[in-house]
Short mmCIF file of C-alpha atoms in Angstrom, two decimals:
data_model
loop_
_atom_site.label_atom_id
_atom_site.label_comp_id
_atom_site.label_asym_id
_atom_site.label_seq_id
_atom_site.Cartn_x
_atom_site.Cartn_y
_atom_site.Cartn_z
CA MET A 1 10.50 -3.00 14.51
CA PRO A 2 12.98 -1.33 12.11
CA ARG A 3 13.07 2.43 12.02
CA VAL A 4 13.69 4.23 8.74
CA ARG A 5 14.06 7.96 8.19
CA VAL A 6 14.75 10.00 5.06
CA GLN A 7 15.55 13.60 5.89
CA GLU A 8 17.48 16.70 4.83
CA ALA A 9 18.70 17.43 8.35
CA ASP A 10 21.90 16.03 9.82
CA PHE A 11 21.68 13.41 12.56
CA ASP A 12 23.52 12.92 15.85
CA THR A 13 25.23 9.55 15.42
CA GLY A 14 25.79 8.97 19.14
CA ARG A 15 22.27 9.85 20.15
CA GLU A 16 20.71 7.71 17.40
CA LEU A 17 22.81 4.67 18.32
CA ASP A 18 22.21 5.15 22.05
CA ALA A 19 18.46 5.13 21.36
CA LEU A 20 18.80 1.62 19.91
CA THR A 21 20.10 0.20 23.18
CA LYS A 22 18.56 2.48 25.80
CA GLY A 23 16.58 0.69 28.49
CA ARG A 24 17.29 -2.82 27.25
CA ALA A 25 19.52 -5.54 28.59
CA ASP A 26 19.16 -8.08 25.79
CA VAL A 27 21.45 -6.25 23.33
CA GLY A 28 24.94 -7.74 23.29
CA ALA A 29 26.08 -6.13 20.04
CA LEU A 30 25.52 -2.88 18.20
CA ALA A 31 27.09 -2.60 14.73
CA SER A 32 26.91 0.64 12.81
CA PHE A 33 27.99 2.23 9.55
CA VAL A 34 28.22 5.94 8.72
CA GLY A 35 28.66 7.05 5.09
CA LEU A 36 30.22 10.48 4.44
CA VAL A 37 30.69 12.80 1.46
CA ARG A 38 34.26 12.59 0.09
CA ASP A 39 36.00 15.54 -1.56
CA GLU A 40 37.22 13.39 -4.46
CA ASN A 41 35.55 10.93 -6.85
CA ASP A 42 36.68 9.40 -10.16
CA GLY A 43 39.69 11.72 -10.35
CA SER A 44 37.79 14.98 -9.76
CA THR A 45 37.54 17.29 -6.80
CA VAL A 46 34.03 17.24 -5.37
CA ARG A 47 32.84 20.55 -3.92
CA GLY A 48 29.44 19.28 -2.89
CA MET A 49 26.56 17.15 -3.99
CA SER A 50 22.82 17.03 -4.08
CA LEU A 51 20.93 13.85 -3.36
CA GLU A 52 17.64 13.22 -5.14
CA HIS A 53 15.22 10.46 -4.14
CA TYR A 54 11.80 9.01 -4.93
CA PRO A 55 9.57 10.06 -2.02
CA GLY A 56 7.29 7.21 -0.98
CA MET A 57 9.27 4.45 -2.66
CA THR A 58 12.49 5.32 -0.83
CA GLU A 59 10.97 4.69 2.60
CA LYS A 60 9.31 1.46 1.41
CA ALA A 61 12.54 0.19 -0.15
CA LEU A 62 14.52 0.87 3.06
CA GLU A 63 11.83 -0.75 5.22
CA ASP A 64 11.83 -3.78 2.93
CA ILE A 65 15.64 -4.08 3.13
CA CYS A 66 15.52 -3.89 6.96
CA ALA A 67 12.70 -6.48 7.04
CA GLN A 68 14.81 -8.84 4.93
CA ALA A 69 17.74 -8.35 7.32
CA MET A 70 15.50 -9.08 10.33
CA GLN A 71 14.42 -12.33 8.64
CA ARG A 72 17.91 -13.47 7.67
CA TRP A 73 19.72 -12.74 10.93
CA ARG A 74 18.76 -12.82 14.60
CA LEU A 75 18.38 -9.11 15.15
CA ILE A 76 16.78 -7.07 17.88
CA ASP A 77 16.42 -3.84 15.93
CA ALA A 78 17.63 -1.98 12.85
CA LEU A 79 17.85 1.71 12.03
CA VAL A 80 18.49 3.49 8.73
CA ILE A 81 18.73 7.27 8.38
CA HIS A 82 19.52 8.64 4.91
CA ARG A 83 19.90 12.32 4.09
CA THR A 84 18.78 14.07 0.89
CA GLY A 85 19.31 17.53 -0.59
CA ALA A 86 22.51 19.59 -0.58
CA LEU A 87 25.58 18.10 1.15
CA ARG A 88 29.21 19.22 1.51
CA PRO A 89 32.42 17.17 1.76
CA GLY A 90 32.68 15.74 5.27
CA ASP A 91 28.92 15.71 5.79
CA ARG A 92 27.22 12.54 6.96
CA ILE A 93 24.99 10.91 4.32
CA VAL A 94 23.73 7.70 5.86
CA LEU A 95 23.62 5.87 9.19
CA VAL A 96 22.86 2.18 9.65
CA GLY A 97 22.63 0.71 13.16
CA VAL A 98 21.85 -2.92 13.94
CA THR A 99 21.42 -4.57 17.34
CA SER A 100 21.55 -8.25 18.18
CA ALA A 101 22.54 -10.57 21.00
CA HIS A 102 25.88 -11.44 19.36
CA ARG A 103 28.25 -9.56 17.08
CA GLY A 104 28.18 -11.93 14.08
CA ASP A 105 24.55 -11.19 13.28
CA ALA A 106 24.97 -7.45 13.81
CA PHE A 107 28.11 -7.14 11.64
CA GLU A 108 26.69 -9.11 8.74
CA ALA A 109 23.25 -7.53 8.80
CA CYS A 110 24.77 -4.03 8.86
CA GLU A 111 26.85 -4.81 5.76
CA PHE A 112 23.88 -6.47 4.03
CA ILE A 113 21.67 -3.42 4.63
CA MET A 114 24.31 -1.08 3.13
CA ASP A 115 24.94 -3.36 0.13
CA TYR A 116 21.22 -3.59 -0.64
CA LEU A 117 20.66 0.12 -0.02
CA LYS A 118 23.40 0.89 -2.57
CA THR A 119 21.67 -1.12 -5.30
CA ARG A 120 17.95 -1.03 -4.44
CA ALA A 121 17.03 2.22 -2.69
CA PRO A 122 16.06 5.01 -5.12
CA PHE A 123 18.65 7.71 -4.39
CA TRP A 124 20.76 9.52 -6.99
CA LYS A 125 23.84 11.67 -6.33
CA ARG A 126 24.72 14.71 -8.42
CA GLU A 127 28.26 15.99 -7.75
CA GLU A 128 29.56 19.51 -8.19
CA THR A 129 33.09 19.44 -9.61
CA PRO A 130 35.33 22.21 -11.04
CA GLN A 131 34.33 20.86 -14.51
CA GLY A 132 30.62 21.27 -13.70
CA ALA A 133 27.87 19.17 -12.17
CA ARG A 134 27.56 15.48 -13.06
CA TRP A 135 25.37 12.54 -12.07
CA VAL A 136 27.32 9.86 -10.26
CA GLU A 137 27.52 6.61 -12.25
CA ALA A 138 26.50 3.38 -10.53
CA ARG A 139 29.45 1.04 -9.87
CA ASP A 140 29.57 -2.60 -10.93
CA SER A 141 31.38 -3.31 -7.65
CA ASP A 142 28.17 -2.35 -5.79
CA ASP A 143 26.20 -4.97 -7.75
CA THR A 144 28.90 -7.52 -6.99
CA ALA A 145 28.78 -6.64 -3.28
CA ALA A 146 24.98 -7.01 -3.19
CA GLY A 147 25.09 -10.20 -5.24
CA ARG A 148 27.16 -12.15 -2.73
CA TRP A 149 24.23 -12.09 -0.26
CA SER A 150 22.06 -14.08 -2.67
CA ARG A 151 24.05 -17.12 -1.58
CA GLY A 152 22.47 -16.75 1.85
CA PRO A 153 23.93 -15.93 5.28
CA SER A 154 27.46 -17.19 5.78
CA GLU A 155 28.11 -20.43 7.61
CA LYS A 156 29.37 -18.77 10.73
CA THR A 157 25.96 -17.35 11.65
CA LYS A 158 24.21 -20.72 11.44
CA MET B 1 -4.15 5.98 -18.01
CA VAL B 2 -0.99 5.48 -15.98
CA THR B 3 1.21 7.98 -14.16
CA LEU B 4 4.84 8.11 -15.31
CA LEU B 5 7.60 9.54 -13.14
CA TYR B 6 11.17 10.24 -14.23
CA PHE B 7 14.15 10.78 -11.93
CA ALA B 8 17.72 12.10 -12.04
CA SER B 9 19.57 12.02 -15.41
CA LEU B 10 16.62 10.30 -17.10
CA ARG B 11 14.32 13.14 -16.04
CA GLU B 12 16.76 15.67 -17.45
CA ARG B 13 17.00 13.75 -20.72
CA VAL B 14 13.23 13.67 -21.34
CA GLY B 15 12.59 17.09 -19.78
CA VAL B 16 9.55 15.89 -17.80
CA SER B 17 9.26 14.75 -14.17
CA ARG B 18 5.66 13.51 -14.19
CA GLU B 19 2.97 12.84 -16.80
CA GLN B 20 -0.11 10.76 -17.52
CA VAL B 21 -0.23 8.55 -20.60
CA ALA B 22 -2.62 6.00 -22.10
CA LEU B 23 -1.34 2.43 -22.06
CA PRO B 24 -0.67 0.51 -25.26
CA SER B 25 -3.64 -1.73 -26.13
CA GLY B 26 -3.72 -5.39 -25.13
CA ASN B 27 -1.80 -6.93 -22.25
CA SER B 28 0.65 -4.16 -21.43
CA THR B 29 4.06 -4.63 -19.96
CA VAL B 30 6.81 -2.19 -19.07
CA SER B 31 8.64 -3.05 -22.30
CA ALA B 32 5.53 -2.39 -24.45
CA LEU B 33 5.15 0.95 -22.72
CA VAL B 34 8.82 1.80 -23.31
CA GLU B 35 8.41 0.94 -27.02
CA GLN B 36 5.47 3.35 -27.18
CA LEU B 37 7.50 6.08 -25.45
CA ARG B 38 10.53 5.54 -27.74
CA ALA B 39 8.31 6.19 -30.76
CA ARG B 40 7.21 9.57 -29.38
CA ASP B 41 10.19 11.78 -30.16
CA SER B 42 13.95 11.97 -30.06
CA ARG B 43 14.17 12.72 -26.32
CA TRP B 44 12.53 9.40 -25.42
CA THR B 45 14.35 7.54 -28.21
CA GLU B 46 17.61 8.83 -26.71
CA ALA B 47 16.63 8.22 -23.06
CA PHE B 48 15.71 4.59 -23.78
CA ALA B 49 18.30 3.95 -26.51
CA PRO B 50 19.76 0.42 -26.68
CA GLY B 51 22.68 0.08 -24.30
CA ARG B 52 21.49 2.90 -22.06
CA GLN B 53 21.02 1.72 -18.50
CA TRP B 54 17.62 2.37 -16.96
CA ARG B 55 15.62 0.90 -14.12
CA VAL B 56 11.88 0.82 -13.53
CA ALA B 57 9.57 0.65 -10.53
CA VAL B 58 5.87 -0.20 -10.77
CA ASN B 59 3.77 1.08 -7.88
CA GLN B 60 6.97 1.86 -5.95
CA GLN B 61 8.38 -1.68 -6.22
CA MET B 62 11.46 -2.47 -8.30
CA ALA B 63 10.25 -4.09 -11.53
CA SER B 64 11.59 -5.34 -14.87
CA PRO B 65 10.72 -4.93 -18.57
CA ALA B 66 8.45 -8.00 -18.33
CA THR B 67 6.39 -6.61 -15.42
CA PRO B 68 2.69 -6.16 -16.37
CA VAL B 69 1.24 -2.65 -16.12
CA ARG B 70 -2.41 -1.77 -15.61
CA PRO B 71 -4.50 1.42 -15.70
CA GLY B 72 -3.92 3.46 -12.55
CA ASP B 73 -0.37 2.21 -12.02
CA GLU B 74 2.48 4.54 -11.03
CA ILE B 75 5.49 3.70 -13.20
CA ALA B 76 8.84 5.33 -12.46
CA PHE B 77 11.89 5.32 -14.74
CA PHE B 78 15.37 6.17 -13.48
CA PRO B 79 19.08 5.42 -13.90
CA PRO B 80 20.79 2.81 -11.67
CA VAL B 81 20.69 4.08 -8.08
CA THR B 82 23.68 5.73 -6.38
CA GLY B 83 22.71 6.33 -2.74
CA GLY B 84 24.56 5.46 0.45
#
């Protein structure tokens, strides 16, 4: 059963990932991704950012993405934690953790969840730069990254 | 009536985060609703101007201009998402 959390507070990466495997002996692989705030974007220094979201839909969108991952790969569990509100460079933004019996499923599902989150979960970043605050523009490369999964899981997982 | 929500840069452009509006008559779709909003005043004309990228969710599910809308629906407009 995937776990999804949207919160302002930071998370403890080690503790969250340990919780995915604690007390079980069927997990052979745990793949994870942590996204962080960079101090530079599109040629400007970034002093901080605020993350807006659509309460209610955000949780549903993340749960739906995890459910799709559970259907496409042989997974044991999936976790997504995404922060909102004010963040500083170096802060953690998002954690994805995926467990499975073997690494192939865990690696691919982790990447799939991030690619879909980037294009389907209703979050918006507003950066503070020396030139003022600006909304971050969506990248075409994110659509391209998400689009490659529409071809289905790669051959190596079959 | 339907509830409209606006997020991020689109919210700033129209100056409203939430409102209730009457649907256009007949079989309404997102695009018919957007046409009605565009005709309201320059803020909506600008927010939904041709070439401007916007996304829509109906009842908290990603939708498209062709998606039907019914009384009681929650319809959210926003720019392409930038989380993660």
